[in-house]
Tab-separated table of C-alpha atoms in Angstrom:
chain	number	residue	atom	x	y	z
A	143	MET	CA	111.018	43.522	86.013
A	144	PRO	CA	110.601	42.383	82.357
A	145	MET	CA	114.172	40.489	81.671
A	146	LEU	CA	113.878	38.441	84.166
A	147	GLN	CA	111.749	36.078	82.887
A	148	TRP	CA	114.654	35.635	80.482
A	149	MET	CA	117.382	34.632	82.988
A	150	PRO	CA	118.353	31.392	84.049
A	151	SER	CA	118.034	30.494	87.171
A	152	LEU	CA	121.398	31.254	89.605
A	153	LEU	CA	121.581	27.326	90.439
A	154	ALA	CA	120.918	26.907	86.450
A	155	ARG	CA	123.768	29.306	85.866
A	156	HIS	CA	126.020	27.100	88.829
A	157	ILE	CA	125.537	24.148	87.237
A	158	VAL	CA	125.765	25.221	83.513
A	159	LYS	CA	127.562	28.468	82.956
A	160	GLU	CA	126.099	30.332	80.203
A	161	VAL	CA	122.309	28.748	79.781
A	162	VAL	CA	119.856	31.246	78.208
A	163	MET	CA	116.671	30.830	78.570
A	164	ASP	CA	115.050	30.820	75.316
A	165	ARG	CA	111.257	31.899	74.617
A	166	ARG	CA	109.875	28.225	74.102
A	167	THR	CA	111.641	27.993	77.212
A	168	PHE	CA	109.547	31.139	79.029
A	169	LEU	CA	106.133	30.210	77.242
A	170	ASN	CA	106.605	26.214	78.675
A	171	THR	CA	107.164	27.578	82.157
A	172	GLY	CA	105.085	30.746	82.336
A	173	ILE	CA	101.644	31.713	80.845
A	174	LYS	CA	101.877	29.045	78.100
A	175	THR	CA	101.696	26.322	81.090
A	176	THR	CA	98.603	26.993	82.535
A	177	LEU	CA	96.508	28.591	79.925
A	178	GLY	CA	98.012	26.940	76.692
A	179	ALA	CA	98.804	28.459	73.579
A	180	ALA	CA	95.566	30.098	72.432
A	181	ALA	CA	95.199	31.240	76.041
A	182	PHE	CA	98.390	33.035	76.212
A	183	MET	CA	97.228	34.511	72.713
A	184	ALA	CA	94.374	35.667	73.941
A	185	ALA	CA	95.812	37.114	77.362
A	186	ASN	CA	97.960	39.171	75.044
A	187	PRO	CA	95.343	41.666	72.915
A	188	ARG	CA	98.067	43.401	70.479
A	189	SER	CA	99.121	39.799	69.706
A	190	SER	CA	95.987	38.840	67.944
A	191	ARG	CA	93.632	42.243	67.744
A	192	ALA	CA	92.014	43.885	64.576
A	193	TYR	CA	93.326	47.475	63.147
A	194	ALA	CA	92.053	50.433	62.710
A	195	ALA	CA	92.552	52.718	59.723
A	196	ASN	CA	94.311	54.987	61.898
A	197	ASP	CA	95.700	52.760	64.836
A	198	LYS	CA	99.516	53.032	65.231
A	199	ILE	CA	101.933	50.044	64.136
A	200	VAL	CA	104.724	49.720	66.812
A	201	PHE	CA	107.991	48.458	65.535
A	202	ALA	CA	111.565	46.836	67.384
A	203	GLN	CA	114.409	47.134	65.018
A	204	ILE	CA	116.666	43.828	65.701
A	205	GLY	CA	120.484	44.405	64.045
A	206	LEU	CA	121.883	47.343	63.065
A	207	GLY	CA	124.257	46.934	60.683
A	208	GLY	CA	124.332	48.505	57.444
A	209	ARG	CA	120.738	46.822	56.104
A	210	GLY	CA	119.246	46.918	59.550
A	211	LYS	CA	119.584	50.714	60.035
A	212	SER	CA	118.633	51.481	56.401
A	213	VAL	CA	115.174	48.961	56.307
A	214	GLY	CA	114.546	50.301	60.132
A	215	ARG	CA	114.809	53.618	59.170
A	216	GLU	CA	112.660	53.399	56.334
A	217	PHE	CA	110.053	51.589	58.050
A	218	ALA	CA	110.167	54.530	60.974
A	219	ARG	CA	109.088	56.692	58.039
A	220	ILE	CA	105.572	54.974	56.975
A	221	GLU	CA	102.911	56.866	58.145
A	222	GLY	CA	101.007	55.188	61.570
A	223	VAL	CA	104.577	53.227	62.283
A	224	GLU	CA	105.991	53.939	65.677
A	225	MET	CA	110.244	52.564	66.103
A	226	LYS	CA	109.710	52.334	70.062
A	227	TYR	CA	112.778	49.954	70.007
A	228	CYS	CA	116.724	49.759	68.052
A	229	CYS	CA	118.493	46.511	69.369
A	230	ASP	CA	121.626	45.352	68.585
A	231	VAL	CA	124.397	43.227	70.255
A	232	ASP	CA	126.795	45.825	69.957
A	233	SER	CA	126.036	48.913	72.293
A	234	GLU	CA	127.864	51.065	70.088
A	235	ARG	CA	126.792	50.602	66.731
A	236	ALA	CA	123.159	52.315	66.736
A	237	GLY	CA	125.361	55.210	65.543
A	238	GLY	CA	123.142	58.302	64.442
A	239	PHE	CA	120.208	55.347	64.154
A	240	PRO	CA	118.068	56.806	66.827
A	241	ASP	CA	118.371	60.423	65.715
A	242	GLN	CA	117.861	59.255	62.299
A	243	VAL	CA	114.161	57.910	63.497
A	244	GLU	CA	113.472	60.468	66.023
A	245	ALA	CA	113.294	63.069	62.703
A	246	ALA	CA	111.018	60.437	60.839
A	247	GLN	CA	108.790	59.591	63.576
A	248	GLY	CA	109.504	62.526	66.882
A	249	LYS	CA	110.702	59.946	68.910
A	250	VAL	CA	114.213	58.594	69.933
A	251	PRO	CA	113.528	54.845	70.118
A	252	LYS	CA	115.170	52.891	73.373
A	253	ALA	CA	118.424	51.290	72.920
A	254	LEU	CA	118.628	47.802	73.904
A	255	GLN	CA	121.540	45.236	73.795
A	256	ASP	CA	119.360	42.480	74.033
A	257	PHE	CA	116.064	42.662	72.078
A	258	ARG	CA	114.463	39.729	74.006
A	259	GLU	CA	113.279	43.368	76.200
A	260	ALA	CA	111.510	44.163	73.094
A	261	LEU	CA	109.184	41.042	72.737
A	262	ASP	CA	108.499	40.868	76.391
A	263	ASP	CA	106.844	44.700	75.879
A	264	LYS	CA	102.761	44.186	74.980
A	265	ASP	CA	103.372	47.519	72.949
A	266	ILE	CA	105.498	45.584	70.540
A	267	ASP	CA	103.260	44.595	67.371
A	268	ALA	CA	106.219	43.530	64.903
A	269	VAL	CA	109.562	43.353	64.495
A	270	ILE	CA	112.294	43.748	61.677
A	271	VAL	CA	115.145	41.082	61.930
A	272	SER	CA	118.069	41.662	60.026
A	273	THR	CA	120.746	40.222	62.000
A	274	PRO	CA	123.607	37.995	60.684
A	275	ASP	CA	122.093	34.498	59.229
A	276	HIS	CA	122.613	32.536	61.793
A	277	TRP	CA	120.003	34.364	64.072
A	278	HIS	CA	117.065	34.922	61.706
A	279	ALA	CA	115.712	31.711	62.297
A	280	LEU	CA	115.430	31.521	66.013
A	281	ALA	CA	114.669	35.500	66.713
A	282	ALA	CA	111.538	35.316	63.853
A	283	ILE	CA	110.354	32.129	65.882
A	284	TRP	CA	110.696	33.939	69.415
A	285	ALA	CA	109.252	36.796	68.419
A	286	CYS	CA	105.894	34.468	67.003
A	287	GLN	CA	105.916	32.763	70.183
A	288	ALA	CA	105.642	36.391	71.954
A	289	GLY	CA	102.612	37.365	69.229
A	290	LYS	CA	104.916	39.830	66.914
A	291	ASP	CA	105.058	39.621	62.842
A	292	VAL	CA	107.742	39.960	61.658
A	293	TYR	CA	109.911	41.370	58.899
A	294	VAL	CA	112.583	39.127	58.045
A	295	GLU	CA	115.508	39.680	55.681
A	296	LYS	CA	117.206	37.407	53.519
A	297	PRO	CA	117.869	34.496	54.308
A	298	PRO	CA	114.911	33.732	56.536
A	299	SER	CA	117.288	30.582	57.515
A	300	HIS	CA	120.408	29.482	58.031
A	301	ASN	CA	119.353	25.560	57.444
A	302	ILE	CA	116.751	23.957	55.552
A	303	TRP	CA	115.402	22.690	59.274
A	304	GLU	CA	114.982	25.970	60.769
A	305	GLY	CA	113.466	28.063	58.076
A	306	ARG	CA	110.337	24.796	58.011
A	307	LYS	CA	110.398	25.839	61.872
A	308	MET	CA	109.416	29.292	60.634
A	309	VAL	CA	106.374	28.070	58.885
A	310	GLU	CA	105.332	26.262	61.462
A	311	ALA	CA	105.726	28.813	63.994
A	312	ALA	CA	103.945	31.990	61.834
A	313	ARG	CA	101.259	29.104	60.972
A	314	LYS	CA	100.631	28.364	65.437
A	315	TYR	CA	100.554	31.648	66.189
A	316	ASP	CA	99.151	33.647	62.872
A	317	ARG	CA	101.617	35.877	62.604
A	318	VAL	CA	102.517	37.446	59.623
A	319	VAL	CA	105.975	37.125	58.394
A	320	GLN	CA	107.435	38.735	55.362
A	321	VAL	CA	110.813	37.732	53.648
A	322	GLY	CA	112.842	40.391	52.684
A	323	THR	CA	112.497	39.558	49.002
A	324	GLN	CA	111.348	42.611	48.280
A	325	ASN	CA	111.304	41.569	43.857
A	326	ARG	CA	107.698	39.820	45.191
A	327	SER	CA	106.411	43.471	45.267
A	328	ALA	CA	108.099	44.673	41.998
A	329	PRO	CA	105.093	45.087	39.402
A	330	TYR	CA	108.273	44.626	37.062
A	331	VAL	CA	108.747	41.300	37.808
A	332	LYS	CA	105.124	40.425	38.035
A	333	GLU	CA	104.595	41.779	34.542
A	334	ALA	CA	107.336	39.484	33.379
A	335	LYS	CA	105.804	36.661	35.247
A	336	GLN	CA	102.605	36.744	33.084
A	337	TYR	CA	104.417	37.972	29.806
A	338	ILE	CA	105.887	34.192	30.528
A	339	ASP	CA	102.863	32.771	31.881
A	340	GLU	CA	100.847	33.845	28.380
A	341	GLY	CA	103.822	31.879	26.488
A	342	ASN	CA	105.446	34.302	24.839
A	343	ILE	CA	108.702	32.555	24.543
A	344	GLY	CA	107.042	29.618	23.948
A	345	LYS	CA	107.786	26.575	26.943
A	346	LEU	CA	109.990	27.164	29.444
A	347	VAL	CA	112.607	24.698	29.475
A	348	TYR	CA	116.007	26.343	30.760
A	349	VAL	CA	116.784	29.110	33.519
A	350	LYS	CA	120.270	30.536	33.996
A	351	VAL	CA	120.236	32.907	37.790
A	352	PHE	CA	123.742	34.615	38.061
A	353	GLY	CA	125.281	35.884	41.179
A	354	MET	CA	128.748	37.416	39.613
A	355	GLU	CA	129.630	40.494	41.813
A	356	PRO	CA	133.133	41.911	42.488
A	357	GLY	CA	135.057	41.161	45.642
A	358	ARG	CA	138.367	41.056	47.223
A	359	ALA	CA	140.309	39.413	48.952
A	360	TYR	CA	139.368	38.293	52.703
A	361	ARG	CA	142.512	37.692	55.560
A	362	GLU	CA	141.143	36.580	58.847
A	363	PRO	CA	143.305	38.754	61.535
A	364	GLU	CA	144.163	36.986	65.035
A	365	ASN	CA	142.137	36.628	68.075
A	366	SER	CA	141.485	39.548	70.186
A	367	LYS	CA	140.028	41.030	73.438
A	368	LYS	CA	136.309	41.509	73.419
A	369	PRO	CA	134.963	44.983	72.724
A	370	ASP	CA	132.925	46.320	76.384
A	371	SER	CA	130.383	47.113	73.743
A	372	VAL	CA	129.752	43.850	72.468
A	373	ASP	CA	127.566	40.827	74.008
A	374	TYR	CA	129.668	38.222	72.445
A	375	ASP	CA	127.957	34.943	73.716
A	376	MET	CA	124.655	36.792	72.719
A	377	TYR	CA	126.128	37.331	69.400
A	378	LEU	CA	127.227	33.936	68.753
A	379	GLY	CA	123.871	32.357	69.820
A	380	PRO	CA	123.220	29.015	67.681
A	381	ALA	CA	126.684	29.516	66.188
A	382	PRO	CA	129.738	27.449	67.936
A	383	LYS	CA	131.465	28.916	71.210
A	384	ARG	CA	134.693	30.499	69.803
A	385	PRO	CA	137.003	33.120	71.165
A	386	PHE	CA	136.604	36.847	69.941
A	387	ASN	CA	137.838	37.717	66.481
A	388	ARG	CA	136.905	40.539	64.440
A	389	GLY	CA	137.062	38.514	61.310
A	390	HIS	CA	133.884	36.466	62.341
A	391	PHE	CA	132.038	39.706	63.471
A	392	HIS	CA	130.092	42.415	62.147
A	393	SER	CA	130.391	42.719	57.707
A	394	ASN	CA	132.870	39.615	58.417
A	395	TRP	CA	130.468	36.984	59.499
A	396	HIS	CA	129.680	36.459	55.441
A	397	ASN	CA	133.020	34.630	55.060
A	398	TYR	CA	131.658	31.550	57.391
A	399	TRP	CA	129.109	28.849	57.248
A	400	ALA	CA	129.038	29.101	61.069
A	401	TYR	CA	126.733	31.948	60.324
A	402	SER	CA	126.370	32.684	56.240
A	403	GLY	CA	125.206	30.278	53.573
A	404	GLY	CA	128.118	31.700	51.557
A	405	ASP	CA	126.828	34.249	48.429
A	406	LEU	CA	124.249	32.127	47.399
A	407	ALA	CA	121.940	32.578	50.491
A	408	ASP	CA	123.324	36.288	51.541
A	409	ASP	CA	122.209	38.297	48.366
A	410	GLY	CA	121.536	35.394	45.363
A	411	VAL	CA	118.521	34.557	47.303
A	412	HIS	CA	116.825	37.240	45.576
A	413	GLN	CA	117.370	36.052	42.016
A	414	MET	CA	116.488	32.639	42.943
A	415	ASP	CA	112.958	34.042	44.325
A	416	ILE	CA	112.296	35.512	40.971
A	417	ALA	CA	113.354	32.678	39.154
A	418	ARG	CA	111.146	29.894	41.489
A	419	TRP	CA	108.213	32.464	41.404
A	420	ILE	CA	108.534	32.951	37.405
A	421	MET	CA	108.918	29.034	36.910
A	422	GLY	CA	105.728	28.294	39.088
A	423	LYS	CA	107.834	25.847	40.561
A	424	ASP	CA	109.032	24.514	44.181
A	425	TYR	CA	111.673	21.714	44.104
A	426	PRO	CA	113.779	20.054	41.915
A	427	LYS	CA	114.001	16.546	41.747
A	428	PHE	CA	118.169	16.256	41.630
A	429	VAL	CA	120.523	19.201	42.739
A	430	SER	CA	124.281	18.842	41.876
A	431	GLY	CA	127.299	21.142	42.148
A	432	TYR	CA	131.093	21.963	42.343
A	433	GLY	CA	132.236	25.321	44.242
A	434	SER	CA	135.877	26.685	45.338
A	435	ASN	CA	137.541	29.627	46.957
A	436	VAL	CA	139.866	29.738	43.790
A	437	GLY	CA	139.562	33.051	42.294
A	438	LEU	CA	140.720	35.205	45.531
A	439	ASN	CA	142.502	32.086	47.170
A	440	ASP	CA	141.836	33.645	50.374
A	441	ASP	CA	140.592	32.820	54.367
A	442	ARG	CA	136.627	32.593	53.961
A	443	ASP	CA	135.359	28.983	54.086
A	444	VAL	CA	132.728	29.527	51.597
A	445	PHE	CA	132.981	29.561	47.874
A	446	ASP	CA	134.421	32.322	45.890
A	447	THR	CA	133.339	30.311	42.827
A	448	GLN	CA	130.628	27.795	42.134
A	449	SER	CA	128.096	26.401	39.755
A	450	VAL	CA	124.935	24.425	40.557
A	451	ILE	CA	122.805	22.868	38.762
A	452	TYR	CA	119.330	21.757	39.588
A	453	ASP	CA	117.267	19.151	37.884
A	454	TYR	CA	113.068	20.046	37.692
A	455	GLY	CA	112.609	16.839	34.650
A	456	ASP	CA	111.002	18.988	32.474
A	457	LEU	CA	113.121	22.295	33.193
A	458	MET	CA	116.957	22.689	34.076
A	459	MET	CA	118.264	26.155	36.336
A	460	THR	CA	121.540	26.753	36.593
A	461	TRP	CA	123.047	28.730	39.413
A	462	GLU	CA	126.702	30.788	38.446
A	463	LEU	CA	128.817	32.548	41.178
A	464	THR	CA	131.997	34.367	41.234
A	465	GLN	CA	133.142	36.657	44.248
A	466	TRP	CA	136.143	38.372	42.011
A	467	ALA	CA	134.690	39.743	39.528
A	468	THR	CA	135.581	43.295	39.312
A	469	TYR	CA	134.150	44.235	35.676
A	470	MET	CA	130.777	42.392	36.977
A	471	ARG	CA	128.239	45.010	38.533
A	472	LYS	CA	124.918	44.935	40.457
A	473	THR	CA	122.286	47.278	38.503
A	474	PRO	CA	123.722	50.804	38.589
A	475	THR	CA	122.053	53.855	40.180
A	476	GLU	CA	121.381	55.357	37.401
A	477	VAL	CA	119.343	52.592	36.095
A	478	ARG	CA	117.204	51.760	38.693
A	479	ASN	CA	115.888	55.274	39.222
A	480	SER	CA	115.527	55.718	35.791
A	481	ASP	CA	113.782	54.325	32.183
A	482	ALA	CA	117.063	52.862	31.177
A	483	PHE	CA	118.201	48.634	31.159
A	484	PRO	CA	121.497	47.906	32.742
A	485	ASP	CA	124.275	46.524	29.898
A	486	TRP	CA	123.200	42.706	29.929
A	487	SER	CA	126.504	41.435	30.046
A	488	LEU	CA	127.870	42.728	33.216
A	489	SER	CA	124.938	42.466	34.770
A	490	ALA	CA	125.850	40.484	38.225
A	491	THR	CA	122.304	39.626	39.552
A	492	ARG	CA	120.653	38.928	36.380
A	493	VAL	CA	118.312	35.551	35.761
A	494	GLU	CA	117.742	34.464	31.979
A	495	PHE	CA	114.952	32.389	31.103
A	496	TYR	CA	115.135	30.366	27.818
A	497	GLY	CA	111.857	29.076	26.032
A	498	THR	CA	111.219	27.642	22.664
A	499	LYS	CA	110.535	30.504	21.121
A	500	GLY	CA	112.460	33.254	22.531
A	501	ARG	CA	114.082	34.291	25.667
A	502	MET	CA	113.857	36.936	28.318
A	503	VAL	CA	116.483	38.563	30.329
A	504	MET	CA	115.714	40.295	33.915
A	505	GLY	CA	117.966	42.320	36.243
A	506	ARG	CA	117.250	43.170	39.893
A	507	HIS	CA	117.232	46.024	41.750
A	508	GLY	CA	114.941	47.651	39.142
A	509	GLY	CA	116.672	46.750	36.190
A	510	GLY	CA	113.693	45.732	34.296
A	511	TRP	CA	113.725	42.932	31.217
A	512	GLN	CA	113.701	42.498	27.878
A	513	ALA	CA	112.526	39.524	25.582
A	514	VAL	CA	114.246	38.767	22.208
A	515	ASP	CA	112.712	36.381	19.759
A	516	HIS	CA	114.561	34.082	17.603
A	517	THR	CA	116.029	36.160	15.194
A	518	GLY	CA	117.976	38.439	18.443
A	519	LYS	CA	115.123	41.443	18.407
A	520	VAL	CA	113.244	42.879	21.264
A	521	VAL	CA	109.751	42.306	21.426
A	522	ALA	CA	109.003	42.999	24.546
A	523	GLY	CA	109.896	44.880	27.563
A	524	GLN	CA	109.313	46.737	30.630
A	525	TYR	CA	111.802	49.373	33.148
A	526	GLY	CA	112.108	48.603	36.309
A	527	ARG	CA	112.027	50.220	39.552
A	528	MET	CA	113.237	49.095	43.083
A	529	ALA	CA	110.618	47.351	45.016
A	530	ASP	CA	111.399	48.376	48.755
A	531	PRO	CA	109.001	51.226	49.460
A	532	GLU	CA	106.184	49.037	48.108
A	533	HIS	CA	107.584	45.637	50.163
A	534	ARG	CA	107.349	47.240	53.377
A	535	ALA	CA	104.150	49.457	52.823
A	536	ASN	CA	102.780	45.647	52.062
A	537	PHE	CA	103.805	44.181	55.391
A	538	ALA	CA	102.665	47.064	56.852
A	539	GLU	CA	99.160	46.768	55.245
A	540	CYS	CA	98.777	42.640	56.201
A	541	ILE	CA	99.706	43.388	59.477
A	542	ARG	CA	96.397	45.654	59.780
A	543	SER	CA	94.677	43.547	57.322
A	544	ARG	CA	95.887	40.192	58.795
A	545	LYS	CA	96.188	38.781	54.986
A	546	ARG	CA	99.278	37.090	54.134
A	547	PRO	CA	101.595	38.740	52.569
A	548	ASN	CA	103.931	39.291	49.121
A	549	ALA	CA	106.803	37.261	50.717
A	550	ASP	CA	105.205	34.950	52.755
A	551	ILE	CA	107.457	32.922	54.785
A	552	GLU	CA	106.080	30.186	52.986
A	553	GLU	CA	107.163	31.059	49.816
A	554	GLY	CA	110.273	32.561	51.662
A	555	HIS	CA	111.631	29.567	53.136
A	556	ARG	CA	110.858	27.220	49.756
A	557	SER	CA	113.589	29.767	47.684
A	558	ALA	CA	115.799	29.486	50.455
A	559	VAL	CA	115.807	26.284	50.733
A	560	LEU	CA	117.063	25.945	46.748
A	561	ALA	CA	120.155	27.949	48.371
A	562	HIS	CA	120.933	26.026	51.077
A	563	ALA	CA	120.420	22.895	48.791
A	564	GLY	CA	122.914	24.199	46.324
A	565	ASN	CA	125.581	24.766	48.872
A	566	ILE	CA	125.031	21.347	50.314
A	567	ALA	CA	125.142	19.284	46.919
A	568	THR	CA	128.325	22.145	46.699
A	569	ARG	CA	130.023	21.048	49.712
A	570	MET	CA	129.162	17.039	48.448
A	571	GLN	CA	131.460	18.065	45.491
A	572	GLY	CA	129.162	17.262	42.216
A	573	GLU	CA	127.346	14.238	43.465
A	574	ARG	CA	123.841	14.171	41.867
A	575	LEU	CA	121.477	14.483	44.636
A	576	GLU	CA	117.858	13.421	44.928
A	577	PHE	CA	115.583	15.836	46.701
A	578	ASP	CA	112.829	14.397	48.763
A	579	SER	CA	110.129	17.737	48.806
A	580	LYS	CA	107.500	16.093	51.460
A	581	THR	CA	110.508	15.895	53.962
A	582	GLU	CA	112.875	18.431	52.406
A	583	ARG	CA	115.275	15.827	53.058
A	584	PHE	CA	117.740	14.237	50.423
A	585	LYS	CA	117.107	10.275	49.811
A	586	ASP	CA	119.512	7.917	51.091
A	587	ASN	CA	122.129	10.217	51.824
A	588	ASP	CA	123.213	10.691	55.467
A	589	ALA	CA	126.371	12.936	54.518
A	590	ALA	CA	124.418	15.356	52.777
A	591	ASN	CA	121.402	15.771	55.016
A	592	ALA	CA	123.724	16.766	57.964
A	593	PHE	CA	123.668	19.523	56.712
A	594	VAL	CA	119.886	20.025	56.712
A	595	LYS	CA	120.058	21.337	60.072
A	596	ARG	CA	122.985	22.497	62.709
A	597	ASN	CA	123.766	21.819	65.953
A	598	TYR	CA	122.267	24.273	67.731
A	599	ARG	CA	124.415	25.680	71.064
A	600	LEU	CA	122.811	25.098	74.545
A	601	GLY	CA	120.297	28.092	75.371
A	602	TYR	CA	119.979	28.631	71.751
A	603	GLU	CA	118.434	25.726	69.923
A	604	VAL	CA	115.503	26.349	67.561
A	605	PRO	CA	113.032	24.123	69.186
A	606	VAL	CA	111.660	21.539	67.302
A	607	THR	CA	108.363	21.888	68.440
A	608	VAL	CA	107.376	25.808	68.528
């Protein structure tokens, strides 16, 4: 009975209501207590086996929102991949996803409401985590402890502390963990990095990162009855307990700190990752920021307008966010799939690199890049394409080869730290925070450090020792 090992005892449920056994608890009380971590992996041969070229890689998709369905469907189309499970806390969310997967692979995946049943299946090689942000770390860590490789959507973590725990779990259990920052697999981004590394725009001094997307006002509905199809306690997971509210559920969770890091973490981490990769730097010395809900003045508790400064000592980087600029656009579809550049002045998700001899502007979503000299003349450039297929293929290849993927969890974590640190600085409203790169905390600032780690709900704690 695979689910029994996840269930708390009847006595425990009588003493403490709604206690859910986490993956670490199971491992500590089961095989791991008698055999140890190494023996546990050895006892689960698929967790550490070598893959032949024709071996099938068996996946479970966790989270069936729009992004989850898209990513899972495309993975199922990769030759040599089988999607065995599709999991969501809302049993009605699967929709046409099983049929789409069947069309791709000839088999219908089994729908699960509790993804831990998939983790118990020794046939599963890898999981795709496409849940709301507050579940990313715990789901990924449980998967690593179960001997599964992980593709986790961005941002990999909800806070700085748990992101580091994800790295520790990946290394301890020798897992391939790829973050869904697909620009790491984009040839045009690699070429742009090489162009700057060769000194073509001089010494890089200033980088501007933009997340100026169109949006609309959000109004929180009143609490309501939970649908019978929803395991709401499981949905909340590590987040605080609260009554059911559709405004805190499905796509609306982006509006709340309890589940999200605002648009800087939810989407802007893509641009942050591009910037950090090309800069060749990790953490700044100082961070400061300002933000407010001033453009839409609605019921969200994350920012709709934000400005952050990252001070590296010899280089400055800024982040600019708006959620209300209806005239700004992500890279249009017609640009993503053709030899064209976007209108840079209206490009909502661009990154600008300023050197002593010239500058470069780059677009996400296959927007490509162009470099100009001190006269404003375009002297170099490259069209782009969306890199999602290459990124998925890289993960599948690394499952077989056991090599580090293009967007390894360490790299994904470091880019997410920039987003989290920017949000913390903004919540401190302009205070100049000194960041300690060794401890991944702020120096002499208890108020800022209170945001480095969240308080986890009983039964859904990210373990201190993974």
